[in-house]
Amino acid sequence: MIRICIAEDQQLLRGALISIIELEDDLHITGEAADGEEAWAIIKKEKPNVCILDIEMPHLSGLEVAAKIRHHNYPCKIMIMTTFARAGYLQEAMDLHIDAYVLKDEPIQYVIGAVRKIMRGERVISQDLAAALFMNERNPLNEREINVLKLVKDGYTTNEISKKLFLTKDTIRNYLSLSIQKMEVETRQQAVQKAVEKGWI
């Protein structure tokens, strides 16, 4: 029996997946979660064979949960489900050695088949996502620039960011200037927007 944990913040989709998966003789839902923190608690307690994780969830994203699974060396297989083929997300998933990366609009039988394949040691990537990986853009931002842009995205001012990161305002402005150049845009807001669209922050 393959024991599965599903983490998906859309209740309708989560319920549909659970209902159909439970019809399979060799699959069993051992836990369901509406956000990343709840998913992580279930994973630690139940030790499922497979975790199906939505990539964008409250509290912890699917990729953040996956990183925790890898950090703690849990043996469960990881399937990430997403709506968009964002290059940044895809690269991060590959770096975490995700077992399956599938689009939400794939037929349910594709998802069920993917669960069985990854349990056999195979890797599954939706065709459209595989094409995006082939054309993948590398994130040009370094870790500090990413952190600064994330704080800009959250509405913090230059002064507030400098206090949070214990850096001078001139240093923050320098990081923002470099980010704008690397993203080939004109303003910090455009840099944030492009980085979000690419899945880089």
C-alpha positions as protocol buffer text, in pm:
chain_id: "A"
residue {
  index: 1
  type: MET
  ca { x: 0 y: 0 z: 0 }
}
residue {
  index: 2
  type: ILE
  ca { x: 135 y: 342 z: -99 }
}
residue {
  index: 3
  type: ARG
  ca { x: 66 y: 592 z: 179 }
}
residue {
  index: 4
  type: ILE
  ca { x: 10 y: 946 z: 50 }
}
residue {
  index: 5
  type: CYS
  ca { x: -5 y: 1291 z: 210 }
}
residue {
  index: 6
  type: ILE
  ca { x: -177 y: 1563 z: 3 }
}
residue {
  index: 7
  type: ALA
  ca { x: -117 y: 1932 z: 70 }
}
residue {
  index: 8
  type: GLU
  ca { x: -334 y: 2164 z: -140 }
}
residue {
  index: 9
  type: ASP
  ca { x: -491 y: 2490 z: -26 }
}
residue {
  index: 10
  type: GLN
  ca { x: -782 y: 2470 z: -273 }
}
residue {
  index: 11
  type: GLN
  ca { x: -1033 y: 2255 z: -87 }
}
residue {
  index: 12
  type: LEU
  ca { x: -1229 y: 2153 z: -398 }
}
residue {
  index: 13
  type: LEU
  ca { x: -920 y: 2025 z: -579 }
}
residue {
  index: 14
  type: ARG
  ca { x: -786 y: 1855 z: -267 }
}
residue {
  index: 15
  type: GLY
  ca { x: -1117 y: 1680 z: -206 }
}
residue {
  index: 16
  type: ALA
  ca { x: -1140 y: 1564 z: -567 }
}
residue {
  index: 17
  type: LEU
  ca { x: -787 y: 1423 z: -562 }
}
residue {
  index: 18
  type: ILE
  ca { x: -849 y: 1240 z: -236 }
}
residue {
  index: 19
  type: SER
  ca { x: -1180 y: 1092 z: -354 }
}
residue {
  index: 20
  type: ILE
  ca { x: -1032 y: 954 z: -676 }
}
residue {
  index: 21
  type: ILE
  ca { x: -704 y: 832 z: -524 }
}
residue {
  index: 22
  type: GLU
  ca { x: -891 y: 643 z: -251 }
}
residue {
  index: 23
  type: LEU
  ca { x: -1065 y: 438 z: -524 }
}
residue {
  index: 24
  type: GLU
  ca { x: -730 y: 279 z: -611 }
}
residue {
  index: 25
  type: ASP
  ca { x: -658 y: -50 z: -431 }
}
residue {
  index: 26
  type: ASP
  ca { x: -288 y: 22 z: -382 }
}
residue {
  index: 27
  type: LEU
  ca { x: -314 y: 386 z: -272 }
}
residue {
  index: 28
  type: HIS
  ca { x: -418 y: 529 z: 65 }
}
residue {
  index: 29
  type: ILE
  ca { x: -444 y: 889 z: 187 }
}
residue {
  index: 30
  type: THR
  ca { x: -271 y: 908 z: 524 }
}
residue {
  index: 31
  type: GLY
  ca { x: -312 y: 1283 z: 568 }
}
residue {
  index: 32
  type: GLU
  ca { x: -440 y: 1602 z: 404 }
}
residue {
  index: 33
  type: ALA
  ca { x: -339 y: 1961 z: 463 }
}
residue {
  index: 34
  type: ALA
  ca { x: -452 y: 2307 z: 351 }
}
residue {
  index: 35
  type: ASP
  ca { x: -117 y: 2478 z: 415 }
}
residue {
  index: 36
  type: GLY
  ca { x: 253 y: 2403 z: 435 }
}
residue {
  index: 37
  type: GLU
  ca { x: 288 y: 2404 z: 813 }
}
residue {
  index: 38
  type: GLU
  ca { x: 1 y: 2158 z: 851 }
}
residue {
  index: 39
  type: ALA
  ca { x: 158 y: 1940 z: 580 }
}
residue {
  index: 40
  type: TRP
  ca { x: 494 y: 1935 z: 757 }
}
residue {
  index: 41
  type: ALA
  ca { x: 329 y: 1832 z: 1085 }
}
residue {
  index: 42
  type: ILE
  ca { x: 152 y: 1543 z: 910 }
}
residue {
  index: 43
  type: ILE
  ca { x: 470 y: 1434 z: 731 }
}
residue {
  index: 44
  type: LYS
  ca { x: 668 y: 1422 z: 1058 }
}
residue {
  index: 45
  type: LYS
  ca { x: 392 y: 1222 z: 1229 }
}
residue {
  index: 46
  type: GLU
  ca { x: 275 y: 985 z: 954 }
}
residue {
  index: 47
  type: LYS
  ca { x: 596 y: 934 z: 749 }
}
residue {
  index: 48
  type: PRO
  ca { x: 407 y: 888 z: 418 }
}
residue {
  index: 49
  type: ASN
  ca { x: 560 y: 716 z: 115 }
}
residue {
  index: 50
  type: VAL
  ca { x: 460 y: 1001 z: -117 }
}
residue {
  index: 51
  type: CYS
  ca { x: 390 y: 1370 z: -54 }
}
residue {
  index: 52
  type: ILE
  ca { x: 183 y: 1557 z: -314 }
}
residue {
  index: 53
  type: LEU
  ca { x: 251 y: 1925 z: -253 }
}
residue {
  index: 54
  type: ASP
  ca { x: 93 y: 2234 z: -404 }
}
residue {
  index: 55
  type: ILE
  ca { x: 373 y: 2474 z: -490 }
}
residue {
  index: 56
  type: GLU
  ca { x: 198 y: 2786 z: -357 }
}
residue {
  index: 57
  type: MET
  ca { x: 43 y: 2746 z: -11 }
}
residue {
  index: 58
  type: PRO
  ca { x: 7 y: 2964 z: 300 }
}
residue {
  index: 59
  type: HIS
  ca { x: 278 y: 2959 z: 570 }
}
residue {
  index: 60
  type: LEU
  ca { x: 516 y: 2723 z: 387 }
}
residue {
  index: 61
  type: SER
  ca { x: 529 y: 2670 z: 11 }
}
residue {
  index: 62
  type: GLY
  ca { x: 549 y: 2323 z: -139 }
}
residue {
  index: 63
  type: LEU
  ca { x: 916 y: 2382 z: -217 }
}
residue {
  index: 64
  type: GLU
  ca { x: 985 y: 2488 z: 142 }
}
residue {
  index: 65
  type: VAL
  ca { x: 818 y: 2170 z: 270 }
}
residue {
  index: 66
  type: ALA
  ca { x: 1021 y: 1970 z: 17 }
}
residue {
  index: 67
  type: ALA
  ca { x: 1340 y: 2135 z: 143 }
}
residue {
  index: 68
  type: LYS
  ca { x: 1253 y: 2030 z: 499 }
}
residue {
  index: 69
  type: ILE
  ca { x: 1189 y: 1672 z: 386 }
}
residue {
  index: 70
  type: ARG
  ca { x: 1530 y: 1662 z: 217 }
}
residue {
  index: 71
  type: HIS
  ca { x: 1705 y: 1832 z: 510 }
}
residue {
  index: 72
  type: HIS
  ca { x: 1571 y: 1570 z: 752 }
}
residue {
  index: 73
  type: ASN
  ca { x: 1650 y: 1286 z: 508 }
}
residue {
  index: 74
  type: TYR
  ca { x: 1294 y: 1153 z: 509 }
}
residue {
  index: 75
  type: PRO
  ca { x: 1267 y: 875 z: 250 }
}
residue {
  index: 76
  type: CYS
  ca { x: 928 y: 981 z: 110 }
}
residue {
  index: 77
  type: LYS
  ca { x: 892 y: 1062 z: -258 }
}
residue {
  index: 78
  type: ILE
  ca { x: 793 y: 1421 z: -344 }
}
residue {
  index: 79
  type: MET
  ca { x: 549 y: 1532 z: -613 }
}
residue {
  index: 80
  type: ILE
  ca { x: 508 y: 1906 z: -669 }
}
residue {
  index: 81
  type: MET
  ca { x: 188 y: 2025 z: -837 }
}
residue {
  index: 82
  type: THR
  ca { x: 168 y: 2366 z: -1000 }
}
residue {
  index: 83
  type: THR
  ca { x: -43 y: 2579 z: -1230 }
}
residue {
  index: 84
  type: PHE
  ca { x: 243 y: 2764 z: -1399 }
}
residue {
  index: 85
  type: ALA
  ca { x: 571 y: 2660 z: -1562 }
}
residue {
  index: 86
  type: ARG
  ca { x: 782 y: 2921 z: -1380 }
}
residue {
  index: 87
  type: ALA
  ca { x: 1152 y: 2879 z: -1448 }
}
residue {
  index: 88
  type: GLY
  ca { x: 1264 y: 2971 z: -1096 }
}
residue {
  index: 89
  type: TYR
  ca { x: 1030 y: 2723 z: -929 }
}
residue {
  index: 90
  type: LEU
  ca { x: 1132 y: 2453 z: -1173 }
}
residue {
  index: 91
  type: GLN
  ca { x: 1503 y: 2506 z: -1114 }
}
residue {
  index: 92
  type: GLU
  ca { x: 1456 y: 2501 z: -738 }
}
residue {
  index: 93
  type: ALA
  ca { x: 1257 y: 2178 z: -768 }
}
residue {
  index: 94
  type: MET
  ca { x: 1532 y: 2020 z: -973 }
}
residue {
  index: 95
  type: ASP
  ca { x: 1794 y: 2135 z: -721 }
}
residue {
  index: 96
  type: LEU
  ca { x: 1592 y: 1959 z: -447 }
}
residue {
  index: 97
  type: HIS
  ca { x: 1577 y: 1641 z: -660 }
}
residue {
  index: 98
  type: ILE
  ca { x: 1197 y: 1642 z: -667 }
}
residue {
  index: 99
  type: ASP
  ca { x: 1063 y: 1307 z: -789 }
}
residue {
  index: 100
  type: ALA
  ca { x: 767 y: 1444 z: -985 }
}
residue {
  index: 101
  type: TYR
  ca { x: 672 y: 1793 z: -1104 }
}
residue {
  index: 102
  type: VAL
  ca { x: 330 y: 1802 z: -1266 }
}
residue {
  index: 103
  type: LEU
  ca { x: 77 y: 2056 z: -1385 }
}
residue {
  index: 104
  type: LYS
  ca { x: -259 y: 2070 z: -1209 }
}
residue {
  index: 105
  type: ASP
  ca { x: -448 y: 2038 z: -1537 }
}
residue {
  index: 106
  type: GLU
  ca { x: -303 y: 1694 z: -1609 }
}
residue {
  index: 107
  type: PRO
  ca { x: -566 y: 1414 z: -1610 }
}
residue {
  index: 108
  type: ILE
  ca { x: -605 y: 1250 z: -1268 }
}
residue {
  index: 109
  type: GLN
  ca { x: -489 y: 917 z: -1412 }
}
residue {
  index: 110
  type: TYR
  ca { x: -162 y: 1086 z: -1510 }
}
residue {
  index: 111
  type: VAL
  ca { x: -115 y: 1193 z: -1147 }
}
residue {
  index: 112
  type: ILE
  ca { x: -197 y: 843 z: -1018 }
}
residue {
  index: 113
  type: GLY
  ca { x: 41 y: 691 z: -1272 }
}
residue {
  index: 114
  type: ALA
  ca { x: 309 y: 937 z: -1164 }
}
residue {
  index: 115
  type: VAL
  ca { x: 270 y: 825 z: -801 }
}
residue {
  index: 116
  type: ARG
  ca { x: 335 y: 464 z: -900 }
}
residue {
  index: 117
  type: LYS
  ca { x: 628 y: 558 z: -1125 }
}
residue {
  index: 118
  type: ILE
  ca { x: 812 y: 756 z: -860 }
}
residue {
  index: 119
  type: MET
  ca { x: 765 y: 470 z: -616 }
}
residue {
  index: 120
  type: ARG
  ca { x: 952 y: 258 z: -872 }
}
residue {
  index: 121
  type: GLY
  ca { x: 1235 y: 510 z: -873 }
}
residue {
  index: 122
  type: GLU
  ca { x: 1139 y: 696 z: -1190 }
}
residue {
  index: 123
  type: ARG
  ca { x: 1119 y: 1075 z: -1226 }
}
residue {
  index: 124
  type: VAL
  ca { x: 809 y: 1235 z: -1380 }
}
residue {
  index: 125
  type: ILE
  ca { x: 785 y: 1584 z: -1530 }
}
residue {
  index: 126
  type: SER
  ca { x: 484 y: 1713 z: -1723 }
}
residue {
  index: 127
  type: GLN
  ca { x: 570 y: 1764 z: -2089 }
}
residue {
  index: 128
  type: ASP
  ca { x: 509 y: 2140 z: -2082 }
}
residue {
  index: 129
  type: LEU
  ca { x: 726 y: 2172 z: -1771 }
}
residue {
  index: 130
  type: ALA
  ca { x: 1003 y: 1966 z: -1930 }
}
residue {
  index: 131
  type: ALA
  ca { x: 1003 y: 2210 z: -2223 }
}
residue {
  index: 132
  type: ALA
  ca { x: 1029 y: 2501 z: -1979 }
}
residue {
  index: 133
  type: LEU
  ca { x: 1324 y: 2330 z: -1807 }
}
residue {
  index: 134
  type: PHE
  ca { x: 1501 y: 2292 z: -2140 }
}
residue {
  index: 135
  type: MET
  ca { x: 1461 y: 2666 z: -2200 }
}
residue {
  index: 136
  type: ASN
  ca { x: 1523 y: 2750 z: -1835 }
}
residue {
  index: 137
  type: GLU
  ca { x: 1663 y: 3090 z: -1738 }
}
residue {
  index: 138
  type: ARG
  ca { x: 1901 y: 3095 z: -1444 }
}
residue {
  index: 139
  type: ASN
  ca { x: 1817 y: 3334 z: -1162 }
}
residue {
  index: 140
  type: PRO
  ca { x: 2069 y: 3621 z: -1201 }
}
residue {
  index: 141
  type: LEU
  ca { x: 2009 y: 3749 z: -847 }
}
residue {
  index: 142
  type: ASN
  ca { x: 2230 y: 3657 z: -553 }
}
residue {
  index: 143
  type: GLU
  ca { x: 2090 y: 3566 z: -211 }
}
residue {
  index: 144
  type: ARG
  ca { x: 2116 y: 3917 z: -68 }
}
residue {
  index: 145
  type: GLU
  ca { x: 1946 y: 4075 z: -370 }
}
residue {
  index: 146
  type: ILE
  ca { x: 1665 y: 3818 z: -344 }
}
residue {
  index: 147
  type: ASN
  ca { x: 1615 y: 3899 z: 25 }
}
residue {
  index: 148
  type: VAL
  ca { x: 1601 y: 4273 z: -44 }
}
residue {
  index: 149
  type: LEU
  ca { x: 1351 y: 4232 z: -327 }
}
residue {
  index: 150
  type: LYS
  ca { x: 1134 y: 4009 z: -109 }
}
residue {
  index: 151
  type: LEU
  ca { x: 1117 y: 4286 z: 151 }
}
residue {
  index: 152
  type: VAL
  ca { x: 1034 y: 4543 z: -118 }
}
residue {
  index: 153
  type: LYS
  ca { x: 757 y: 4308 z: -232 }
}
residue {
  index: 154
  type: ASP
  ca { x: 626 y: 4299 z: 127 }
}
residue {
  index: 155
  type: GLY
  ca { x: 604 y: 4679 z: 131 }
}
residue {
  index: 156
  type: TYR
  ca { x: 911 y: 4771 z: 335 }
}
residue {
  index: 157
  type: THR
  ca { x: 1090 y: 5101 z: 267 }
}
residue {
  index: 158
  type: THR
  ca { x: 1465 y: 5133 z: 211 }
}
residue {
  index: 159
  type: ASN
  ca { x: 1506 y: 5259 z: 567 }
}
residue {
  index: 160
  type: GLU
  ca { x: 1304 y: 4967 z: 711 }
}
residue {
  index: 161
  type: ILE
  ca { x: 1497 y: 4713 z: 502 }
}
residue {
  index: 162
  type: SER
  ca { x: 1830 y: 4852 z: 620 }
}
residue {
  index: 163
  type: LYS
  ca { x: 1720 y: 4807 z: 982 }
}
residue {
  index: 164
  type: LYS
  ca { x: 1587 y: 4455 z: 925 }
}
residue {
  index: 165
  type: LEU
  ca { x: 1903 y: 4339 z: 748 }
}
residue {
  index: 166
  type: PHE
  ca { x: 2145 y: 4545 z: 962 }
}
residue {
  index: 167
  type: LEU
  ca { x: 2288 y: 4713 z: 652 }
}
residue {
  index: 168
  type: THR
  ca { x: 2327 y: 5080 z: 558 }
}
residue {
  index: 169
  type: LYS
  ca { x: 2069 y: 5249 z: 338 }
}
residue {
  index: 170
  type: ASP
  ca { x: 2336 y: 5303 z: 72 }
}
residue {
  index: 171
  type: THR
  ca { x: 2409 y: 4929 z: 69 }
}
residue {
  index: 172
  type: ILE
  ca { x: 2038 y: 4852 z: 25 }
}
residue {
  index: 173
  type: ARG
  ca { x: 2015 y: 5104 z: -258 }
}
residue {
  index: 174
  type: ASN
  ca { x: 2318 y: 4941 z: -418 }
}
residue {
  index: 175
  type: TYR
  ca { x: 2155 y: 4595 z: -402 }
}
residue {
  index: 176
  type: LEU
  ca { x: 1838 y: 4737 z: -553 }
}
residue {
  index: 177
  type: SER
  ca { x: 2032 y: 4911 z: -830 }
}
residue {
  index: 178
  type: LEU
  ca { x: 2215 y: 4588 z: -916 }
}
residue {
  index: 179
  type: SER
  ca { x: 1885 y: 4396 z: -915 }
}
residue {
  index: 180
  type: ILE
  ca { x: 1727 y: 4649 z: -1152 }
}
residue {
  index: 181
  type: GLN
  ca { x: 2026 y: 4618 z: -1388 }
}
residue {
  index: 182
  type: LYS
  ca { x: 2027 y: 4238 z: -1379 }
}
residue {
  index: 183
  type: MET
  ca { x: 1650 y: 4221 z: -1437 }
}
residue {
  index: 184
  type: GLU
  ca { x: 1681 y: 4471 z: -1724 }
}
residue {
  index: 185
  type: VAL
  ca { x: 1401 y: 4691 z: -1589 }
}
residue {
  index: 186
  type: GLU
  ca { x: 1375 y: 5054 z: -1478 }
}
residue {
  index: 187
  type: THR
  ca { x: 1231 y: 5050 z: -1125 }
}
residue {
  index: 188
  type: ARG
  ca { x: 1243 y: 4838 z: -810 }
}
residue {
  index: 189
  type: GLN
  ca { x: 870 y: 4764 z: -851 }
}
residue {
  index: 190
  type: GLN
  ca { x: 932 y: 4629 z: -1202 }
}
residue {
  index: 191
  type: ALA
  ca { x: 1222 y: 4421 z: -1068 }
}
residue {
  index: 192
  type: VAL
  ca { x: 994 y: 4272 z: -803 }
}
residue {
  index: 193
  type: GLN
  ca { x: 719 y: 4202 z: -1057 }
}
residue {
  index: 194
  type: LYS
  ca { x: 957 y: 4029 z: -1299 }
}
residue {
  index: 195
  type: ALA
  ca { x: 1122 y: 3827 z: -1022 }
}
residue {
  index: 196
  type: VAL
  ca { x: 779 y: 3708 z: -901 }
}
residue {
  index: 197
  type: GLU
  ca { x: 671 y: 3616 z: -1254 }
}
residue {
  index: 198
  type: LYS
  ca { x: 990 y: 3414 z: -1300 }
}
residue {
  index: 199
  type: GLY
  ca { x: 950 y: 3243 z: -963 }
}
residue {
  index: 200
  type: TRP
  ca { x: 1282 y: 3386 z: -841 }
}
residue {
  index: 201
  type: ILE
  ca { x: 1142 y: 3540 z: -523 }
}
